[in-house]
Coordinates of C-alpha atoms and ligand atoms in Angstrom, one line a residue:
M81 CA -56.2 188.7 50.4
K82 CA -59.8 188.6 49.1
N83 CA -62.7 188.3 51.5
I84 CA -65.4 185.9 50.4
L85 CA -68.7 185.3 52.2
F86 CA -70.8 182.2 51.6
V87 CA -74.5 182.7 52.3
A88 CA -76.5 179.5 52.5
S89 CA -79.3 177.8 54.3
E90 CA -77.4 174.7 55.3
C91 CA -73.8 173.6 55.8
V92 CA -72.1 170.4 57.1
P93 CA -71.5 169.8 60.1
F94 CA -74.2 172.1 61.5
V95 CA -77.3 171.3 59.5
K96 CA -77.8 169.1 56.4
T97 CA -80.7 168.0 54.3
G98 CA -78.9 167.3 51.0
G99 CA -75.9 167.9 48.8
L100 CA -76.0 171.7 49.3
A101 CA -74.8 171.3 52.9
D102 CA -71.8 169.1 51.7
V103 CA -70.7 171.7 49.2
V104 CA -71.0 174.7 51.5
G105 CA -69.2 172.7 54.2
S106 CA -66.3 171.6 52.1
L107 CA -65.6 174.2 49.4
P108 CA -64.5 177.0 51.8
K109 CA -61.9 174.7 53.3
N110 CA -60.5 173.8 49.9
L111 CA -59.9 177.4 48.8
D112 CA -56.3 178.7 49.1
K113 CA -56.2 180.2 52.6
K114 CA -53.3 182.5 51.7
K115 CA -55.3 184.2 49.0
Y116 CA -58.9 184.0 50.4
D117 CA -60.4 184.7 53.8
T118 CA -63.6 182.6 53.3
R119 CA -66.4 182.8 55.8
V120 CA -69.9 181.3 55.9
I121 CA -73.1 182.7 57.2
L122 CA -76.1 180.5 58.0
P123 CA -79.4 180.7 59.9
Q124 CA -79.1 179.7 63.6
Y125 CA -81.6 176.9 63.6
E126 CA -82.9 175.6 66.9
C127 CA -82.4 172.1 65.5
M128 CA -78.6 172.6 65.2
K129 CA -76.6 170.1 67.3
E130 CA -76.2 171.2 70.9
K131 CA -72.4 170.8 70.9
Y132 CA -72.2 173.6 68.3
K133 CA -74.8 175.9 69.9
E134 CA -72.7 175.7 73.2
R135 CA -69.7 177.1 71.4
L136 CA -71.4 180.2 69.9
K137 CA -70.0 183.6 70.8
S138 CA -72.1 186.7 70.3
V139 CA -70.8 189.1 67.7
C140 CA -73.5 191.8 67.7
Y141 CA -77.3 192.3 67.8
F142 CA -79.6 195.0 66.5
Q143 CA -83.1 195.8 65.4
M144 CA -83.3 195.6 61.6
D145 CA -85.5 198.4 60.1
N146 CA -86.1 199.4 63.7
R147 CA -88.4 196.5 64.3
I148 CA -87.0 193.0 63.8
Y149 CA -84.4 191.4 66.0
V150 CA -81.1 190.2 64.4
G151 CA -78.5 188.5 66.5
I152 CA -75.1 187.5 65.0
N153 CA -73.2 184.7 66.7
S154 CA -70.1 182.9 65.5
L155 CA -67.7 180.0 66.0
V156 CA -64.6 178.8 64.3
E157 CA -64.4 175.2 63.1
D158 CA -61.5 173.7 61.1
G159 CA -60.0 177.2 60.6
I160 CA -63.2 178.6 59.0
T161 CA -65.3 181.4 60.7
Y162 CA -69.0 180.6 60.7
Y163 CA -71.6 183.3 61.5
F164 CA -75.2 182.5 62.5
V165 CA -78.2 184.7 62.1
D166 CA -80.2 184.4 65.3
N167 CA -83.9 185.0 65.5
K168 CA -85.7 182.4 67.6
Q169 CA -89.1 183.2 66.1
Y170 CA -87.9 182.5 62.5
F171 CA -85.5 179.6 63.1
C172 CA -87.3 177.6 65.7
G173 CA -88.5 174.1 65.2
A174 CA -87.2 170.6 64.6
K175 CA -86.3 171.0 60.9
P176 CA -84.6 173.7 58.9
Y177 CA -87.4 174.1 56.4
F178 CA -91.2 174.4 57.0
D179 CA -93.8 174.9 54.3
L180 CA -92.9 177.1 51.4
F181 CA -95.2 179.9 52.4
S182 CA -93.5 180.5 55.7
D183 CA -90.0 179.7 54.3
L184 CA -90.3 182.6 51.9
E185 CA -90.6 185.1 54.8
R186 CA -87.9 183.3 56.9
F187 CA -85.3 183.4 54.1
A188 CA -86.2 186.9 52.9
Y189 CA -85.5 188.0 56.5
F190 CA -82.3 185.9 56.5
S191 CA -81.0 187.5 53.3
K192 CA -81.7 191.0 54.4
A193 CA -80.3 190.4 57.9
V194 CA -77.0 189.1 56.4
L195 CA -76.5 192.4 54.5
S196 CA -77.7 194.5 57.5
A197 CA -75.2 192.8 59.7
L198 CA -72.1 193.3 57.5
P199 CA -71.1 196.7 58.7
L200 CA -71.2 195.4 62.3
I201 CA -69.2 192.2 62.2
G202 CA -65.8 193.5 61.2
F203 CA -65.7 191.5 57.9
R204 CA -66.4 193.3 54.6
P205 CA -66.6 190.7 51.8
D206 CA -65.2 191.5 48.3
I207 CA -67.5 188.8 47.0
I208 CA -70.7 187.4 48.3
H209 CA -71.3 183.9 47.1
A210 CA -75.0 183.1 47.5
H211 CA -76.4 179.5 47.3
D212 CA -79.8 178.5 46.1
W213 CA -83.1 180.4 46.4
Q214 CA -82.9 180.8 50.2
A215 CA -80.0 183.2 49.7
A216 CA -81.0 184.5 46.2
L217 CA -82.3 187.8 47.6
V218 CA -78.9 188.8 48.8
P219 CA -77.8 190.1 45.3
V220 CA -81.3 191.7 44.9
Y221 CA -81.2 193.6 48.1
L222 CA -77.5 194.5 47.6
N223 CA -78.2 196.1 44.2
T224 CA -81.4 197.9 45.3
V225 CA -82.2 198.6 48.9
F226 CA -78.5 198.7 50.0
Q227 CA -77.1 200.4 46.9
G228 CA -76.9 203.9 48.3
D229 CA -74.7 203.0 51.2
P230 CA -71.0 203.4 50.4
F231 CA -70.1 200.4 52.6
F232 CA -71.7 198.1 50.0
R233 CA -70.3 199.7 46.9
G234 CA -68.1 197.4 44.8
I235 CA -69.2 194.1 46.5
R236 CA -69.5 191.5 43.8
T237 CA -72.0 188.6 43.9
I238 CA -72.1 185.1 42.6
M239 CA -75.4 183.1 42.6
T240 CA -74.9 179.3 42.6
I241 CA -77.8 177.1 41.6
H242 CA -77.7 173.7 43.2
N243 CA -81.1 172.6 42.1
I244 CA -83.3 174.7 39.9
R245 CA -86.4 172.8 40.9
F246 CA -86.5 174.9 44.1
Q247 CA -87.0 178.6 43.4
G248 CA -88.9 180.3 46.1
C249 CA -91.9 181.2 44.0
W250 CA -95.2 183.0 45.1
N251 CA -97.3 185.8 43.8
V252 CA -96.1 189.4 43.6
G253 CA -98.4 190.6 46.3
H254 CA -97.1 188.1 48.9
L255 CA -93.4 188.5 47.9
R256 CA -93.6 192.3 48.0
W257 CA -95.0 192.1 51.4
V258 CA -92.4 189.6 52.8
T259 CA -89.4 191.1 51.1
G260 CA -90.2 194.8 51.3
L261 CA -88.4 195.2 48.0
P262 CA -89.2 198.2 45.8
S263 CA -91.8 197.6 43.1
E264 CA -89.2 198.0 40.3
C265 CA -88.0 194.5 41.4
F266 CA -91.3 193.0 40.4
Q267 CA -91.4 194.3 36.8
P268 CA -91.2 191.6 34.1
G269 CA -87.6 190.6 33.5
K270 CA -86.7 191.0 37.2
L271 CA -88.2 188.7 39.8
V272 CA -91.1 188.3 37.4
S273 CA -91.0 186.4 34.1
P274 CA -91.2 188.5 31.0
Y275 CA -93.9 186.2 29.7
Q276 CA -96.8 187.2 32.0
D277 CA -100.5 187.0 31.5
T278 CA -101.1 190.8 31.5
S279 CA -104.8 190.3 31.8
M280 CA -104.2 189.2 35.4
P281 CA -103.7 191.8 38.2
W282 CA -100.1 192.6 38.9
D283 CA -100.3 191.3 42.5
E284 CA -101.2 187.9 41.2
W285 CA -98.3 187.4 38.8
N286 CA -95.7 184.8 39.8
A287 CA -92.5 186.1 41.3
T288 CA -89.5 184.0 41.9
M289 CA -86.6 184.7 44.3
L290 CA -84.1 182.5 42.4
R291 CA -84.9 184.5 39.2
G292 CA -84.0 187.7 41.2
G293 CA -80.7 186.1 42.2
I294 CA -79.9 185.3 38.6
V295 CA -80.8 188.7 37.3
Y296 CA -79.1 190.8 40.0
S297 CA -75.8 188.8 40.5
D298 CA -72.5 189.4 38.7
W299 CA -72.1 185.7 37.8
V300 CA -74.2 182.6 37.9
T301 CA -72.8 179.2 38.4
T302 CA -74.3 175.7 38.7
V303 CA -72.8 172.4 39.7
S304 CA -71.9 170.7 36.5
E305 CA -71.2 171.6 32.9
S306 CA -74.0 169.5 31.5
Y307 CA -76.6 170.9 33.9
A308 CA -75.4 174.5 32.9
G309 CA -76.5 173.6 29.4
E310 CA -79.7 171.7 30.4
I311 CA -81.1 174.6 32.5
Q312 CA -81.0 176.8 29.4
T313 CA -83.7 174.6 27.9
P314 CA -87.4 174.6 28.8
A315 CA -87.4 170.9 29.7
F316 CA -85.0 171.3 32.6
S317 CA -85.3 175.0 33.6
D318 CA -88.6 175.0 35.5
G319 CA -89.5 178.2 33.7
L320 CA -86.1 180.0 34.0
D321 CA -84.6 179.2 30.6
D322 CA -85.3 182.7 29.3
I323 CA -83.2 184.4 31.9
L324 CA -80.4 181.8 31.9
K325 CA -80.1 182.0 28.1
W326 CA -79.9 185.8 28.4
R327 CA -77.2 185.4 31.0
K328 CA -75.3 182.6 29.3
D329 CA -72.1 184.6 29.0
R330 CA -72.1 184.9 32.8
L331 CA -73.1 181.3 33.5
M332 CA -70.8 178.4 34.1
G333 CA -70.9 174.9 35.4
I334 CA -68.3 173.7 38.0
V335 CA -68.7 170.2 39.1
N336 CA -68.8 169.6 42.9
G337 CA -66.1 167.7 44.7
I338 CA -66.4 165.5 47.8
D339 CA -64.5 165.8 51.1
C340 CA -61.9 163.0 50.6
E341 CA -61.0 162.9 54.2
V342 CA -64.5 162.2 55.3
W343 CA -65.1 159.8 52.4
N344 CA -62.0 157.6 52.5
P345 CA -62.4 153.8 52.7
K346 CA -58.9 153.6 54.0
T347 CA -59.5 155.5 57.2
D348 CA -63.3 155.7 57.5
P349 CA -64.2 155.0 61.2
H350 CA -67.8 154.1 60.3
I351 CA -67.1 151.0 58.3
K352 CA -66.2 147.5 59.4
K353 CA -63.1 146.9 57.4
N354 CA -60.9 149.7 56.0
Y355 CA -59.5 149.0 52.5
D356 CA -57.8 150.6 49.5
T357 CA -57.2 149.6 45.9
R358 CA -55.0 146.7 46.9
N359 CA -57.4 144.8 49.2
F360 CA -60.7 146.3 48.2
W361 CA -62.3 143.0 47.1
N362 CA -62.0 141.3 50.4
G363 CA -62.5 144.5 52.3
K364 CA -65.8 145.2 50.6
K365 CA -67.0 141.6 51.3
E366 CA -66.5 142.1 55.1
N367 CA -68.4 145.4 54.9
K368 CA -71.1 143.7 52.9
I369 CA -71.6 141.0 55.5
E370 CA -71.8 143.6 58.3
L371 CA -74.3 145.5 56.2
Q372 CA -76.4 142.4 55.7
K373 CA -76.3 141.8 59.4
R374 CA -77.5 145.3 60.2
Y375 CA -80.3 145.0 57.6
G376 CA -81.4 141.5 58.7
L377 CA -80.5 139.9 55.3
P378 CA -78.9 136.5 55.0
E379 CA -75.1 136.9 55.4
N380 CA -73.3 136.1 52.2
G381 CA -70.3 138.1 51.0
D382 CA -70.7 136.8 47.4
V383 CA -74.2 138.0 46.6
Y384 CA -74.3 140.9 44.1
T385 CA -75.4 143.9 46.1
L386 CA -77.0 147.0 44.8
A387 CA -77.7 150.1 47.0
I388 CA -79.5 153.4 47.1
V389 CA -78.8 156.3 49.5
S390 CA -81.1 159.1 48.6
R391 CA -83.8 161.6 49.2
L392 CA -86.9 159.6 48.2
T393 CA -88.4 162.0 45.7
D394 CA -89.6 162.1 42.1
Q395 CA -86.3 163.6 41.0
K396 CA -84.3 160.5 42.0
G397 CA -85.8 158.2 39.4
L398 CA -87.5 155.9 41.9
D399 CA -90.5 155.4 39.6
L400 CA -88.0 153.5 37.3
I401 CA -87.0 151.3 40.3
D402 CA -90.7 150.7 41.1
G403 CA -91.2 149.3 37.6
I404 CA -88.5 146.6 38.0
M405 CA -88.7 145.5 41.7
D406 CA -90.3 142.1 41.0
E407 CA -87.8 141.5 38.2
L408 CA -84.9 142.4 40.5
A409 CA -86.2 140.1 43.2
R410 CA -86.1 137.2 40.9
K411 CA -82.3 137.5 40.7
D412 CA -79.8 136.3 43.2
I413 CA -79.1 139.8 44.4
N414 CA -79.5 142.2 47.4
L415 CA -81.0 145.7 47.1
I416 CA -80.3 147.9 50.1
V417 CA -82.0 151.2 50.5
L418 CA -81.4 154.2 52.9
G419 CA -83.5 157.2 52.4
S420 CA -86.5 159.3 53.4
G421 CA -88.9 161.6 51.6
D422 CA -92.2 161.2 49.8
E423 CA -94.5 158.7 51.4
R424 CA -95.2 157.1 48.1
Y425 CA -91.6 155.9 47.8
E426 CA -91.1 155.2 51.5
N427 CA -94.1 152.9 51.4
M428 CA -92.9 151.4 48.1
F429 CA -89.6 150.3 49.6
R430 CA -91.3 149.1 52.8
Y431 CA -93.7 147.0 50.7
Y432 CA -91.0 145.3 48.7
S433 CA -88.8 144.6 51.6
R434 CA -91.7 142.8 53.3
K435 CA -92.5 141.0 50.1
Y436 CA -88.9 139.9 49.5
P437 CA -87.3 139.9 53.0
D438 CA -84.2 137.9 51.9
K439 CA -83.3 140.2 49.0
I440 CA -84.6 143.7 49.5
A441 CA -84.1 145.7 52.7
C442 CA -84.8 149.4 53.5
R443 CA -84.2 151.8 56.3
I444 CA -86.4 154.8 56.1
G445 CA -84.7 157.8 57.7
Y446 CA -81.5 159.8 57.7
D447 CA -78.4 158.0 59.0
E448 CA -75.0 159.5 58.1
E449 CA -73.0 156.7 59.7
L450 CA -74.9 153.9 58.1
S451 CA -74.5 155.6 54.7
H452 CA -70.7 155.1 55.0
L453 CA -71.2 151.4 55.5
I454 CA -73.5 151.2 52.5
Y455 CA -71.1 152.9 50.2
A456 CA -68.4 150.5 51.4
G457 CA -70.4 147.3 51.4
C458 CA -72.3 147.4 48.1
D459 CA -71.0 146.4 44.7
A460 CA -73.0 148.8 42.6
F461 CA -74.8 152.0 43.4
L462 CA -78.1 153.1 41.7
V463 CA -78.7 156.8 40.7
P464 CA -81.3 156.7 37.9
S465 CA -82.4 160.4 38.6
A466 CA -84.7 162.1 36.1
F467 CA -82.5 165.1 36.5
E468 CA -79.4 165.6 38.6
P469 CA -77.6 168.9 38.9
C470 CA -74.4 167.3 40.0
G471 CA -75.0 164.4 42.4
L472 CA -72.6 163.5 45.2
T473 CA -73.7 160.0 45.9
Q474 CA -72.2 158.6 42.7
L475 CA -68.9 160.4 43.5
I476 CA -68.8 158.8 46.9
A477 CA -69.6 155.4 45.5
L478 CA -66.7 155.7 43.0
R479 CA -64.3 156.5 45.8
Y480 CA -65.5 153.3 47.6
G481 CA -65.1 151.1 44.5
S482 CA -68.9 150.7 44.2
L483 CA -69.7 151.1 40.5
P484 CA -72.5 153.6 39.8
I485 CA -75.4 152.7 37.5
V486 CA -76.8 156.1 36.4
H487 CA -79.1 157.9 34.0
E488 CA -76.9 159.9 31.6
I489 CA -77.9 163.3 32.6
G490 CA -76.5 166.5 34.3
G491 CA -73.6 165.8 36.7
L492 CA -74.1 162.0 36.4
K493 CA -73.1 162.3 32.7
D494 CA -70.1 164.4 33.6
T495 CA -68.7 162.2 36.3
V496 CA -69.5 158.5 35.5
K497 CA -67.7 157.2 32.4
P498 CA -69.7 154.4 30.9
Y499 CA -68.1 151.0 30.7
N500 CA -66.6 150.2 27.3
Q501 CA -65.7 146.5 26.9
Y502 CA -63.7 147.1 23.8
E503 CA -61.4 149.7 25.2
G504 CA -61.4 148.4 28.7
S505 CA -62.4 151.8 30.0
G506 CA -65.1 153.3 32.2
T507 CA -66.0 153.6 35.8
G508 CA -69.7 152.7 35.8
F509 CA -72.8 152.0 33.7
S510 CA -75.2 154.5 32.2
F511 CA -78.4 154.6 30.2
K512 CA -79.7 157.4 27.9
G513 CA -83.4 157.0 27.7
Y514 CA -85.3 157.5 31.0
S515 CA -87.0 154.1 31.2
S516 CA -87.2 151.1 33.5
S517 CA -86.2 148.8 30.7
E518 CA -83.0 150.7 30.0
L519 CA -82.2 150.7 33.7
L520 CA -82.8 147.0 34.0
D521 CA -80.7 146.4 31.0
R522 CA -77.7 148.2 32.6
I523 CA -78.3 146.3 35.9
N524 CA -78.3 143.0 34.0
H525 CA -75.1 144.0 32.2
S526 CA -73.4 145.0 35.4
E527 CA -74.4 141.7 37.1
W528 CA -73.0 139.7 34.2
L529 CA -69.7 141.5 34.5
Y530 CA -69.6 141.1 38.2
R531 CA -70.2 137.4 38.0
D532 CA -68.8 136.2 34.7
N533 CA -66.0 138.7 34.0
N534 CA -64.8 139.4 37.4
T535 CA -61.3 140.5 36.3
E536 CA -62.8 143.3 34.3
W537 CA -65.1 144.3 37.2
K538 CA -62.1 144.5 39.6
A539 CA -60.1 146.6 37.1
M540 CA -63.1 148.9 36.7
A541 CA -63.6 149.2 40.5
K542 CA -59.9 150.1 40.8
R543 CA -60.1 152.7 38.1
A544 CA -63.1 154.2 39.9
M545 CA -61.3 154.4 43.3
K546 CA -58.3 156.0 41.7
E547 CA -60.2 158.9 40.2
D548 CA -59.8 162.3 41.9
W549 CA -63.2 163.8 42.8
S550 CA -61.7 165.9 45.6
W551 CA -62.2 169.7 45.5
T552 CA -58.7 170.2 44.1
N553 CA -59.7 170.9 40.5
S554 CA -63.1 172.5 41.1
S555 CA -61.9 174.8 43.8
K556 CA -59.3 176.2 41.3
K557 CA -62.1 177.0 39.0
Y558 CA -64.0 178.9 41.7
E559 CA -60.7 180.7 42.6
E560 CA -60.3 181.8 38.9
L561 CA -63.9 183.1 39.0
Y562 CA -63.3 185.1 42.2
D563 CA -60.0 186.5 40.7
S564 CA -61.8 187.6 37.5
L565 CA -64.4 189.5 39.6
C566 CA -62.1 191.7 41.7
Ligands
LIG703 P1 -79.4 165.9 46.8 O1 -78.6 167.1 47.2 O2 -80.2 166.1 45.6 O3 -80.1 165.3 47.9 P2 -76.8 164.7 46.3 O4 -76.4 163.4 45.7 O5 -76.2 166.0 45.8 O6 -78.3 164.8 46.4 O7 -76.3 164.7 47.9 C1 -76.9 163.8 48.8 C2 -76.1 163.7 50.1 O8 -76.9 163.4 51.1 C3 -75.0 162.6 50.0 O9 -74.0 163.0 50.8 C4 -75.8 161.4 50.6 O10 -74.9 160.5 51.1 C5 -76.6 162.1 51.6 N1 -77.8 161.4 52.0 C6 -79.0 161.4 51.3 N2 -80.0 160.7 51.9 C7 -79.4 160.2 53.0 C8 -79.9 159.4 54.1 N3 -81.1 159.0 54.2 N4 -79.0 159.1 55.1 C9 -77.7 159.6 55.1 N5 -77.2 160.3 54.1 C10 -78.0 160.7 53.1

């Protein structure tokens, strides 16, 4: 039996802001329980749902470095043990993340607290699997500050990058202060890029927590094969291509899966009409009408319906959508949006839904239940992201027989097979050049297929629903990686 500890800043069902939480919530459950005892450790946010906070049991508490309180509480959910690092001062507030400046200190504390707690919780991991920059200092502390302690010797580490855009970056002076790491960690090639402007004082050089995780871990993974290649190039690496190229023999992409029990149109309690491949056409129509009702659109099960469920940020390709809104509204279609994020995009969707109230409708906010109905009720699902490490929404859309229209990049390229009318193959539509006109061209093509070649559309929707995007294949790849490490 191998002990694996996941370290992350979010995890379904406790706290979620994006796909990271889905992955940390579902991968441990899908690993072979006979071979791996997988546990998860998270910050104990004040904003966590009350029903989970009530179930927490105290495991231990202590003063880290004789000055900062660390409490460890735990609960068992679905057979997995979850630990929570408790410090009310750091993890108070209505949201898991604040501004970057304070988050650096909060997650440096979290990473060190995780390691400090290990000798006290009765669980010594063989492998620590750290996720994203918020946990990236775990391999760094382990191989520096904690190295001398025999308890930690031989523990292997994996750093998984879910989105390289977020790195935990500030100047050396501040990061040295919040992390307490030795100065060797801030030499070029460690947390600091080898390409530094040496005329600047050392304290002002840029240092990056994620870079540290990549340098100090045994293996680096990311969430699709294409993205693993892309982040080794300057265009996609946000300044980390040098280190990723250097570590390319220890870098691999493993595509994410989805929780097929939660995302199952046959049993989903949040949708109006359950359906499977046999009755999906009529099932989807009933869900579409319910969706139109909830969004205040005219009720019509036959209108071609596009949807977006997304963080509303630059990454998600919403500037392309902005460029074609008027064009879209000229068609006999619906565009249904659920999301929150940058004001620019929130206001853009508010504006167009007021301008075209019978065709475009948006809900600004986060609503898990409504998202289920959208996946079930739309015909096609838009993911035109500028970059996309893996992307989960297109996988969920496939499972619900809603055909994704995607930019051919990262995980979108690896998971959506473009429609090929000659071979009768494909599970969606994709465009190569990042432009509004290419996106519009694919939407037009999909609309034509939906209306004028409906038999082909139905065949494609069935193919999409039959694909297996559960964790079955990907969890095996993680297991192979764990086995290769110890
Ligand atoms: P990212 O992690 O970049 O936000 P992903 O596609 O990997 O994007 O994962 C997004 C997840 O968050 C999906 O499960 C999606 O359904 C969900 N989601 C995004 N925005 C919302 C929202 N406003 N309401 C409900 N669920 C949302």
